[in-house]
mmCIF file of C-alpha atoms in Angstrom:
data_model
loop_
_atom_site.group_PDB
_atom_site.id
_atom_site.type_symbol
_atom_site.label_atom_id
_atom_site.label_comp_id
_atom_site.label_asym_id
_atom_site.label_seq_id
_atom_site.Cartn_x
_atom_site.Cartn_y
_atom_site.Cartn_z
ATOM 1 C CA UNK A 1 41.869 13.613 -64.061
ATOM 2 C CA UNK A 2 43.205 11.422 -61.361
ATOM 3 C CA UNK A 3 41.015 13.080 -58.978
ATOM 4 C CA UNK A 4 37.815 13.039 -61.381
ATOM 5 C CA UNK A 5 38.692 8.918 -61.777
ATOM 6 C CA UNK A 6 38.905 8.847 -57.776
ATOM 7 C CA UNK A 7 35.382 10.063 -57.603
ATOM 8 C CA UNK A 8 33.936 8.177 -60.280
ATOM 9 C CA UNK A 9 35.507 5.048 -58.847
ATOM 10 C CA UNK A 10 34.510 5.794 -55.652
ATOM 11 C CA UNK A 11 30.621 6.269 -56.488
ATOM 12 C CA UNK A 12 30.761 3.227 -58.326
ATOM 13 C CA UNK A 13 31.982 1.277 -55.549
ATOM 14 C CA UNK A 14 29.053 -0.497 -54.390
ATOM 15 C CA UNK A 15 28.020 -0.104 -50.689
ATOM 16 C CA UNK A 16 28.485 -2.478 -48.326
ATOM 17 C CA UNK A 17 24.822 -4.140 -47.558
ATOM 18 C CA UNK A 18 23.139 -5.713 -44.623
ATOM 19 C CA UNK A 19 22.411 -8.741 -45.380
ATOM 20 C CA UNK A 20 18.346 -10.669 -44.584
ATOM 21 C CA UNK A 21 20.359 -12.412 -41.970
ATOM 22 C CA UNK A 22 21.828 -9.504 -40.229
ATOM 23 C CA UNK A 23 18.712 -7.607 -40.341
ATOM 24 C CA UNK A 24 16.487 -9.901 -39.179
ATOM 25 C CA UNK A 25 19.462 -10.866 -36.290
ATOM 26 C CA UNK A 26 19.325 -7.284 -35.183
ATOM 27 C CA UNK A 27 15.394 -6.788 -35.271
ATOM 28 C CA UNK A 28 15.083 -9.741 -33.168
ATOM 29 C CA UNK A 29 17.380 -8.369 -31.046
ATOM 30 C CA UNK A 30 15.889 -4.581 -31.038
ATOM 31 C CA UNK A 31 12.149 -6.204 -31.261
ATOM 32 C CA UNK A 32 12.839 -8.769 -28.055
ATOM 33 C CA UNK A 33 14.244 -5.661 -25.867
ATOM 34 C CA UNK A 34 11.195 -3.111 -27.608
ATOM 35 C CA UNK A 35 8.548 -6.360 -26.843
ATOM 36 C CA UNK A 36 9.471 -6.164 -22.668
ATOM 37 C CA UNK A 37 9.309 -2.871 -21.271
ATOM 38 C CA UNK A 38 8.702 -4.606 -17.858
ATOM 39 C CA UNK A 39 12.043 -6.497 -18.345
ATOM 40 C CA UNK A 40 15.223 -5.108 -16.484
ATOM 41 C CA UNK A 41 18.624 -3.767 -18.325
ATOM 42 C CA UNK A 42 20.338 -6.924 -17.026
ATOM 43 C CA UNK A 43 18.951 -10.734 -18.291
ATOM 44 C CA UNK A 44 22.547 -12.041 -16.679
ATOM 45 C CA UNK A 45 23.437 -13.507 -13.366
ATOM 46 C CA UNK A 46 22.969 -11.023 -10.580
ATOM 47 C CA UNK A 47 26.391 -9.681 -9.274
ATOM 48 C CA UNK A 48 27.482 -10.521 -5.759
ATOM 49 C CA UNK A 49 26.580 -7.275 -5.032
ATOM 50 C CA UNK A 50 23.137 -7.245 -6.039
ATOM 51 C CA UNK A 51 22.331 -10.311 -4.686
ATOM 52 C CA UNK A 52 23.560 -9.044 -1.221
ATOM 53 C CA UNK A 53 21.087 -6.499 -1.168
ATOM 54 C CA UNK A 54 18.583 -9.197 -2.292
ATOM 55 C CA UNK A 55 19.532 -10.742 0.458
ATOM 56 C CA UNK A 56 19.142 -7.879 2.701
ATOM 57 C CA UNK A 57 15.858 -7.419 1.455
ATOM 58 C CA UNK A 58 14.820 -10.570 1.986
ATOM 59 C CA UNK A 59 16.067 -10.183 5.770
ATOM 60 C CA UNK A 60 14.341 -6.768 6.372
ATOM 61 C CA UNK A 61 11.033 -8.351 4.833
ATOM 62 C CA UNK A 62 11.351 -11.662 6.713
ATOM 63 C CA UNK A 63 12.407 -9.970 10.171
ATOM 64 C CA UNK A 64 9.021 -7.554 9.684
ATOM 65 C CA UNK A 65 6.846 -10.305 10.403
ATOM 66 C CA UNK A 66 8.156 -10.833 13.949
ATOM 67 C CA UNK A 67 9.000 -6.950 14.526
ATOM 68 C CA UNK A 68 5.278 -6.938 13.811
ATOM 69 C CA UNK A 69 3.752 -9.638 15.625
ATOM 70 C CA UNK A 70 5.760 -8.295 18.900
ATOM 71 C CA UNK A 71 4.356 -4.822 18.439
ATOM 72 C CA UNK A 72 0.818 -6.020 18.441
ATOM 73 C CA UNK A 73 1.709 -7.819 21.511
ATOM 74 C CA UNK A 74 1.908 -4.201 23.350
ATOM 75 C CA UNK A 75 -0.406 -2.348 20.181
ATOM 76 C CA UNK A 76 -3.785 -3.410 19.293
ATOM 77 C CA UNK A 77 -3.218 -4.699 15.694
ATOM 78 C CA UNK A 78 -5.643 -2.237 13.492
ATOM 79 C CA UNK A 79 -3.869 0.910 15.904
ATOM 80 C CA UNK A 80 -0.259 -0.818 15.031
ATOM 81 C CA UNK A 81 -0.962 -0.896 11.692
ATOM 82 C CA UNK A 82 -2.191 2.907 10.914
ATOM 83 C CA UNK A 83 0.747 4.356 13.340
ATOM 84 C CA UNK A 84 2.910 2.194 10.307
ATOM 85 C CA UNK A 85 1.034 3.438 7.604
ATOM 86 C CA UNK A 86 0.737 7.279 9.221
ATOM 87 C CA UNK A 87 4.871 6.877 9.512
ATOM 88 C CA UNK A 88 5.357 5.869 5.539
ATOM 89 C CA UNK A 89 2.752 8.780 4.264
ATOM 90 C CA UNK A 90 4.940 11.165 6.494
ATOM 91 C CA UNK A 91 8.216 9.927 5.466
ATOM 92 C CA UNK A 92 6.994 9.538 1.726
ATOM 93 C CA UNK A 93 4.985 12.823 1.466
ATOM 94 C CA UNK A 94 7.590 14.808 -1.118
ATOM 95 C CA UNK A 95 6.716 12.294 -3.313
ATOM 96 C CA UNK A 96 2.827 12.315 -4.089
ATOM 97 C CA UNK A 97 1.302 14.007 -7.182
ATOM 98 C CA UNK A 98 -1.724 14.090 -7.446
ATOM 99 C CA UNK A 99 -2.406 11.702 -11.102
ATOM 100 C CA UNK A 100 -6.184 12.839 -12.209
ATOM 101 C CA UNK A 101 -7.074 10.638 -14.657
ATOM 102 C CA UNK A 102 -5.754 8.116 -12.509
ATOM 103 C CA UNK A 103 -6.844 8.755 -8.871
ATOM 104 C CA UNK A 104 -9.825 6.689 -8.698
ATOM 105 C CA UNK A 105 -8.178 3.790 -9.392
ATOM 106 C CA UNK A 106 -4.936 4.432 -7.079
ATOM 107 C CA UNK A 107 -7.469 5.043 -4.630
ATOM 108 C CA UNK A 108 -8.942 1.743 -5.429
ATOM 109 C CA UNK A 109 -5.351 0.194 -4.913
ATOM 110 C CA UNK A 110 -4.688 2.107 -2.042
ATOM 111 C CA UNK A 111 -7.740 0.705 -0.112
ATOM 112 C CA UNK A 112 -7.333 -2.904 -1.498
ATOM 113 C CA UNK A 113 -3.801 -3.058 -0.300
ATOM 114 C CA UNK A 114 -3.244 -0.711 2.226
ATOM 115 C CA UNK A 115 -6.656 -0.883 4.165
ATOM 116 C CA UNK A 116 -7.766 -4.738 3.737
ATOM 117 C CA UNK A 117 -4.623 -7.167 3.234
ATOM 118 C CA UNK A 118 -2.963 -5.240 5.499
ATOM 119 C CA UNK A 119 -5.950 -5.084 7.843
ATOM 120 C CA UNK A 120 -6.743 -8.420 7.735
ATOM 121 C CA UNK A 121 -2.890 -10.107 7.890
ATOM 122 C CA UNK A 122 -2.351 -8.053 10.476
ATOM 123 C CA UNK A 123 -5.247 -9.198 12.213
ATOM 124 C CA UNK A 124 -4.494 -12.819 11.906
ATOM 125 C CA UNK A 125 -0.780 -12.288 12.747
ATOM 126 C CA UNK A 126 -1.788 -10.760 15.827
ATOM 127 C CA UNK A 127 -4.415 -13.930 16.605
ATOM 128 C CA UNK A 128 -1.921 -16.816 15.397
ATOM 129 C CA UNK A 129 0.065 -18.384 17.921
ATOM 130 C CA UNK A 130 2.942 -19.030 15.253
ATOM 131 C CA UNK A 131 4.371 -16.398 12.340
ATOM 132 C CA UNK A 132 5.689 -19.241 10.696
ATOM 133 C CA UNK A 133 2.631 -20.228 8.883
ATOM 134 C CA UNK A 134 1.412 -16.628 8.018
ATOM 135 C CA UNK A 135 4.796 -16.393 6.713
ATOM 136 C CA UNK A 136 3.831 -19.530 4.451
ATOM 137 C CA UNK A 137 0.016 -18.177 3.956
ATOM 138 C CA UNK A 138 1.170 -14.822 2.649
ATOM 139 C CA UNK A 139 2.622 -16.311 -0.143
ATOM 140 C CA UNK A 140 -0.304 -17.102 -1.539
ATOM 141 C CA UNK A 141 -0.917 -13.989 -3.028
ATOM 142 C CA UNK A 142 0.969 -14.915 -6.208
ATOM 143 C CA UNK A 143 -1.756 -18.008 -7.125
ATOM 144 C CA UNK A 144 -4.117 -16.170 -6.126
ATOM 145 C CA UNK A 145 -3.062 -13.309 -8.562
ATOM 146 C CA UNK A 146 -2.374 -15.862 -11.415
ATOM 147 C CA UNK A 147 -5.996 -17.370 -10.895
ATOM 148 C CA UNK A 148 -7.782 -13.809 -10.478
ATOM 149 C CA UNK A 149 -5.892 -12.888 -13.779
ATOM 150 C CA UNK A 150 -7.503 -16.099 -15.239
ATOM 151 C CA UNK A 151 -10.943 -14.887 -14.399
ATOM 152 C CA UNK A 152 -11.038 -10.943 -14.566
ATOM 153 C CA UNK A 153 -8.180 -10.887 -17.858
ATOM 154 C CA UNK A 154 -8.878 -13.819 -19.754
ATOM 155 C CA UNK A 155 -5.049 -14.551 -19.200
ATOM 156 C CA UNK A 156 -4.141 -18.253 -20.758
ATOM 157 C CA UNK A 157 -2.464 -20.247 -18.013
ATOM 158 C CA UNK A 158 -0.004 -23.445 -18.865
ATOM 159 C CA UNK A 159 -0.059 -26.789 -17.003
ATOM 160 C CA UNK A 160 3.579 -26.085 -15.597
ATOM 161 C CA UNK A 161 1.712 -22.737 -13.837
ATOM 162 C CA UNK A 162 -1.705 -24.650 -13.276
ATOM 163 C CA UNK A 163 0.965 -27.398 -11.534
ATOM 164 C CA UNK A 164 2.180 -24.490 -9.514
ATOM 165 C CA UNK A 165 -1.068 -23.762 -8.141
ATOM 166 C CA UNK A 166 -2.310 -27.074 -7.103
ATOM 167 C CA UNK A 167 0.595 -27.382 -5.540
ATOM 168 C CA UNK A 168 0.509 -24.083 -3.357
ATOM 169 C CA UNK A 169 -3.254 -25.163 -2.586
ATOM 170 C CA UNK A 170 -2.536 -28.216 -1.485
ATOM 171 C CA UNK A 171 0.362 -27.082 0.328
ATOM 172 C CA UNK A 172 -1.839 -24.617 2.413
ATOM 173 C CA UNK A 173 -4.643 -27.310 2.940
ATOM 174 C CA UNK A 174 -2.230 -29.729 4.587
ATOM 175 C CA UNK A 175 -1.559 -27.006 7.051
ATOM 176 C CA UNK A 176 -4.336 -26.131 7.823
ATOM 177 C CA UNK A 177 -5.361 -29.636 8.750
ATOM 178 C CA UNK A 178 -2.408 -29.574 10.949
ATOM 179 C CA UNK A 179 -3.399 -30.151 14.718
ATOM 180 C CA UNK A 180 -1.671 -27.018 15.788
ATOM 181 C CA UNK A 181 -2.940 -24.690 13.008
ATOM 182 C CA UNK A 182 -6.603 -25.572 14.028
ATOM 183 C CA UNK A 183 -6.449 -23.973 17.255
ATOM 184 C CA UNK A 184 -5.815 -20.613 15.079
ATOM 185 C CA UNK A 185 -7.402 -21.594 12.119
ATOM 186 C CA UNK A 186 -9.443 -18.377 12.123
ATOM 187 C CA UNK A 187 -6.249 -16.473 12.228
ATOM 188 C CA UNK A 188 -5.149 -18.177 8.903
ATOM 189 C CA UNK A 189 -8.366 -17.659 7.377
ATOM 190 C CA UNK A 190 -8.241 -13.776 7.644
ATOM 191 C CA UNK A 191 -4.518 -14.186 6.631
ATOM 192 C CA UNK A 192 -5.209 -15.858 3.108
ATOM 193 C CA UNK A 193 -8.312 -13.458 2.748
ATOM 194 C CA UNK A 194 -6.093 -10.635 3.006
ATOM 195 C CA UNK A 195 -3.857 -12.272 0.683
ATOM 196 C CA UNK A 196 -7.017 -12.143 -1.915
ATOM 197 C CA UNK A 197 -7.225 -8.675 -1.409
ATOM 198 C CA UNK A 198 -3.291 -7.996 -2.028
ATOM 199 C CA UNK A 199 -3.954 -10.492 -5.042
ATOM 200 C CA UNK A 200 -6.913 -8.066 -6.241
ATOM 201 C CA UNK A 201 -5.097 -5.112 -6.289
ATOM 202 C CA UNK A 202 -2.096 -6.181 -8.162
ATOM 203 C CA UNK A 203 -4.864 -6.650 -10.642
ATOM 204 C CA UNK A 204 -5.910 -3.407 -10.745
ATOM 205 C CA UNK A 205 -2.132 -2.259 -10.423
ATOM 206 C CA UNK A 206 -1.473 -3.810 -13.660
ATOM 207 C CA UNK A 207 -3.668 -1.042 -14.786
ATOM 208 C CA UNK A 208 -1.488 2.054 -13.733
ATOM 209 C CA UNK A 209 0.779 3.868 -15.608
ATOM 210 C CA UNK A 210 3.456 6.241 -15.287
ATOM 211 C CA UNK A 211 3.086 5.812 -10.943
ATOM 212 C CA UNK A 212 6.281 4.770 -9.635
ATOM 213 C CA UNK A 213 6.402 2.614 -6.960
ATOM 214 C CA UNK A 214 7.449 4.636 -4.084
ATOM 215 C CA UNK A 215 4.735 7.315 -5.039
ATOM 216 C CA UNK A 216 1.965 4.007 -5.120
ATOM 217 C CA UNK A 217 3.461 3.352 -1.597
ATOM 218 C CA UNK A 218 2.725 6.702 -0.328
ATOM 219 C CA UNK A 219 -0.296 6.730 -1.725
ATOM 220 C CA UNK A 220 -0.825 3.666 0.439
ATOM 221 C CA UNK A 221 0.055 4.908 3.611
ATOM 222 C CA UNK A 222 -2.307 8.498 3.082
ATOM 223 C CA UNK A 223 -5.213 6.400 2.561
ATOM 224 C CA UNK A 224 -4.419 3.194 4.795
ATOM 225 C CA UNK A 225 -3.582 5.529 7.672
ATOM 226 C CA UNK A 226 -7.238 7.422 8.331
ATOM 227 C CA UNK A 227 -9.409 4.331 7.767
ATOM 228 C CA UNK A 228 -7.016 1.830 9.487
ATOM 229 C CA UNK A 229 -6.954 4.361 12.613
ATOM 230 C CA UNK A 230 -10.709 5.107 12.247
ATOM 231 C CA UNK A 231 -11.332 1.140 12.179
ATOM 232 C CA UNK A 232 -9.288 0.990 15.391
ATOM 233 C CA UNK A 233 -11.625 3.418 17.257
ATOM 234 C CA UNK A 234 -14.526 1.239 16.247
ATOM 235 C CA UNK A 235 -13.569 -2.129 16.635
ATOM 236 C CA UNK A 236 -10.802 -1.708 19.426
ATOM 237 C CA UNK A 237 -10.407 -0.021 22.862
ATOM 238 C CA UNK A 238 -7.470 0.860 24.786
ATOM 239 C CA UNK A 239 -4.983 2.241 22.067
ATOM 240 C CA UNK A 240 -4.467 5.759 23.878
ATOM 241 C CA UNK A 241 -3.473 3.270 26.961
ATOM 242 C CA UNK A 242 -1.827 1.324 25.205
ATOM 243 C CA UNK A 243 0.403 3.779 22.816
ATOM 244 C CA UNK A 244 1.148 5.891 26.348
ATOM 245 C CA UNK A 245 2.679 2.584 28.166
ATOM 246 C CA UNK A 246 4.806 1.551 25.072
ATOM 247 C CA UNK A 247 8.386 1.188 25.420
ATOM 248 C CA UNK A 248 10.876 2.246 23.466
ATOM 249 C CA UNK A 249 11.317 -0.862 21.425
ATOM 250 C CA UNK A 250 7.579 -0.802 20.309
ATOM 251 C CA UNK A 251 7.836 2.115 18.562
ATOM 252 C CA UNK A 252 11.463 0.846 17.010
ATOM 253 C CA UNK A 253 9.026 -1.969 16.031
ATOM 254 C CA UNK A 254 6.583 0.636 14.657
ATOM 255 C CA UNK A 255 9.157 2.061 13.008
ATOM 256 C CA UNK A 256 10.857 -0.519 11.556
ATOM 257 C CA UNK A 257 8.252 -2.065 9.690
ATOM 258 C CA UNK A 258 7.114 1.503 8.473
ATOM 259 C CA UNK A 259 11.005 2.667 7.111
ATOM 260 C CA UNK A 260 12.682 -1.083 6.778
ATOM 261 C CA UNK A 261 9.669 -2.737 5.005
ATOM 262 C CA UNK A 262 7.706 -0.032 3.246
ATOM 263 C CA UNK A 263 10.439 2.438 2.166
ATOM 264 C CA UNK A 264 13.818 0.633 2.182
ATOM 265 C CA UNK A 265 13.315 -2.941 1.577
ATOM 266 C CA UNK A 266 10.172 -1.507 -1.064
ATOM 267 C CA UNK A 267 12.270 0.533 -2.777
ATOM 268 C CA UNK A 268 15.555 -1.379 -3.084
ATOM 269 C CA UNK A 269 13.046 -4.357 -4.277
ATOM 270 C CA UNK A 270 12.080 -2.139 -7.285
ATOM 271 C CA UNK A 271 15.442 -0.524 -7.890
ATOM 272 C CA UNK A 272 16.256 -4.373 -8.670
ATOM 273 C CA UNK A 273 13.330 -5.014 -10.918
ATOM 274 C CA UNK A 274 14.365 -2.013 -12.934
ATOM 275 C CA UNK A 275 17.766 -3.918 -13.768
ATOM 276 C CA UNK A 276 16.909 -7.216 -14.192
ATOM 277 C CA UNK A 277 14.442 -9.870 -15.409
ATOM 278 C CA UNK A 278 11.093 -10.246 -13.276
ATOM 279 C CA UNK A 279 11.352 -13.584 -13.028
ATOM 280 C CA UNK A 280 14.483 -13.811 -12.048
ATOM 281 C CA UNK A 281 14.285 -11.707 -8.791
ATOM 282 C CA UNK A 282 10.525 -12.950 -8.137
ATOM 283 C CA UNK A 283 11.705 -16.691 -7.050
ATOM 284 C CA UNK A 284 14.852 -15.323 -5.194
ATOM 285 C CA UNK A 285 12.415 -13.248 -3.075
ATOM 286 C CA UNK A 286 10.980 -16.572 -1.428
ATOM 287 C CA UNK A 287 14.267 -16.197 0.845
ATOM 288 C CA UNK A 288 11.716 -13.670 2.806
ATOM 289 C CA UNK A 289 9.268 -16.606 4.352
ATOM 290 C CA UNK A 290 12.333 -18.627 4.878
ATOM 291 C CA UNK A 291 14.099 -16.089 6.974
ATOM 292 C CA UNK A 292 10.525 -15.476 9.067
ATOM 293 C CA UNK A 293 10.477 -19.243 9.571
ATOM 294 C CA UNK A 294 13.890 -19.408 11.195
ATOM 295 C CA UNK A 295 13.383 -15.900 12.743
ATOM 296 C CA UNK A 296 10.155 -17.408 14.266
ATOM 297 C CA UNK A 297 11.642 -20.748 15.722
ATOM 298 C CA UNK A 298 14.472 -19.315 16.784
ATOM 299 C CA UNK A 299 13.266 -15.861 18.531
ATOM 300 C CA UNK A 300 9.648 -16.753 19.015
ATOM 301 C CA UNK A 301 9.359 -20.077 19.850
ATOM 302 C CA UNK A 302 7.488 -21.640 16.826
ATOM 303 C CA UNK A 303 7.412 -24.992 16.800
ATOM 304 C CA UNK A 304 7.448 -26.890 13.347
ATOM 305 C CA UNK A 305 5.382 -30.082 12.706
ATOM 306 C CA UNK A 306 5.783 -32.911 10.067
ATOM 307 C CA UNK A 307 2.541 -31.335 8.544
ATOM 308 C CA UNK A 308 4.065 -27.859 8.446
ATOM 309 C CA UNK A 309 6.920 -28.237 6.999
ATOM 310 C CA UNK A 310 5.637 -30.730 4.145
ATOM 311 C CA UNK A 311 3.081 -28.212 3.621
ATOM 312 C CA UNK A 312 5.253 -25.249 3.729
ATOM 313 C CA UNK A 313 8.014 -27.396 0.716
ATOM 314 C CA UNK A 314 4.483 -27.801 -0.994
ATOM 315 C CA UNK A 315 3.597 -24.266 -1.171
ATOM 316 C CA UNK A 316 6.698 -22.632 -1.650
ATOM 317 C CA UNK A 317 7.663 -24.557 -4.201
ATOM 318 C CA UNK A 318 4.113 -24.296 -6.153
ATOM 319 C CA UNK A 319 5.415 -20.782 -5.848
ATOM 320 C CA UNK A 320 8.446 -20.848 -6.934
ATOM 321 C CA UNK A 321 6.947 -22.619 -10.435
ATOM 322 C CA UNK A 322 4.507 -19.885 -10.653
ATOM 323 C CA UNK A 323 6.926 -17.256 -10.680
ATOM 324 C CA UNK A 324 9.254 -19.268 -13.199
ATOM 325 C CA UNK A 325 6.896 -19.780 -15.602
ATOM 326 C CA UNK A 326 5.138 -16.253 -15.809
ATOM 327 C CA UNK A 327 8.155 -14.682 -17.241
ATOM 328 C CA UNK A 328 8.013 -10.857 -17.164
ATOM 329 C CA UNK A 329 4.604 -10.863 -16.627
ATOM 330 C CA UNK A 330 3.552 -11.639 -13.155
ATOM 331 C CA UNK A 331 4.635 -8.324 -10.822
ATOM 332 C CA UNK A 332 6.321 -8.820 -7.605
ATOM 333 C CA UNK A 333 3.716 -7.889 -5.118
ATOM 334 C CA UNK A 334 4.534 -5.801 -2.001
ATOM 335 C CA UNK A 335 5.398 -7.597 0.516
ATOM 336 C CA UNK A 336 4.219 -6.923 4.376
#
């Protein structure tokens, strides 16, 4: 009997109940996580030892720009840039699949990125007299993504981001009027047009699925290799001379921006961005033009006018609003 009361008690115990207020609590909760797949595990603070990576990072990418502009010094600049690109799809091989619903448009990516940003920065690194302001130029690829995603995705821009880009424009106007700058100002026009190109295909990036970024990289480097090399041949002379009489430290240069920028910096970069928020590391990676700036003056011998460095605040801090503001949805772009 005791036993038979136990068990009638027991069933007519009511359960406990989740209340409207917990459930809705722990939807938003499951819904806001479900709702960002782009977001990382961590929407804290980055630890001290995550940002010192960042930091690294930032170095490696900041340091490429003059690693780069001395190899072109000994390398013609299309040749310099398909030895890098031959060095990643080498290194990187293991990791290509071959996606076929999806190769026309990696190829696509591949020759946006690989073959005519990198083409054309290259090209007006090696023609500038200072890295400095391609450092600065380059980082217009993130208004130029935000207005391309305007026009090609319909995407709904705020006056805090439209801010941002006037800012950035301006910024890179007042530069360009700069005395200095208008002895190269060629240079920095085939700089920001390669920065339309990198802005272009982070467009069509935003299309992929299921490619991880490494693989994208290599798939970079197979296709920017042949054509960069084959441009070379055509609209350059000497590279057999030239690659023969290279030291030692132009291929480390070579090298360098092949392993350090494409493969270690890349893929640490991404291995952040799958731990925390996108916007979060994407302003923190501005550290990169700020460490080529101080690289330049102090191991190239830029030299930094009023107009410059007004410019350069303007820019990088349109930038910096851009990157605020979009949230998880603006992609860090790869970096040169």
């Amino acid at each position: 009997m005791w036993c038979r009361r136990s068990t009638r008690c027991s069933r007519a115990t009511p359960r406990p109940r989740i209340t409207s207020v917990a459930r809705s609590a722990r939807c938003r909760t499951g819904c806001s996580r479900a709702a960002r797949p782009d977001a990382g595990t961590d929407a804290g603070a980055v630890t001290p030892a995550h940002l010192g990576l960042l930091v690294g990072i930032n170095l490696i990418f900041g340091f490429n720009l003059i690693a780069s502009k001395f190899g072109m010094g000994h390398l013609p600049p299309l040749w310099f840039t398909g030895l890098r690109f031959a060095v990643v799809a080498a290194v990187l091989w293991p990791l290509l699949r071959l996606p076929r619903p999806q190769l026309g448009l990696i190829l696509q990516v591949a020759l946006a990125v690989g073959v005519v940003h990198f083409g054309l920065i290259y090209l007006g690194l090696a023609l500038a007299e200072d890295v400095s302001t391609v450092a600065i130029a380059l980082q217009m690829v993130v208004p130029f993504t935000t207005l391309l995603s305007i026009l090609m995705l319909g995407e709904r821009v705020g006056w805090r981001r439209t801010l941002g880009m006037a800012l950035a424009f301006a910024g890179v106007m007042l530069i360009a009027f700069d005395p200095r700058v208008l002895g190269y100002l060629g240079a920095l026009g085939l700089v920001l047009l390669g920065g339309l190109a990198m802005a272009f295909g982070t467009i069509l990036m935003k299309r992929l699925s299921g490619v991880k970024p490494l693989e994208l990289q290599a798939w970079i480097g197979l296709v920017g290799a042949p054509c960069l090399l084959a441009l070379s041949f055509v609209f350059e002379e000497g590279q057999l001379e030239a690659a023969a009489a290279a030291t030692p430290l132009v291929w480390v240069a070579v090298v360098f921006s092949a392993l350090g920028a494409s493969v270690v910096a890349h893929g640490g970069l991404y291995w952040l961005i799958q731990r925390y928020e996108v916007s979060l590391i994407s302003p923190l990676m501005l550290l990169s033009t700020l460490f080529s700036v101080l690289f330049g003056v102090w191991l190239m011998g830029d030299v930094l006018t009023p107009a410059i460095l007004l410019g350069g605040a303007a820019t990088l801090a349109g930038v910096a609003v851009i990157a605020v503001r979009s949230g998880g949805r603006t992609r860090i772009t790869p970096v040169p």
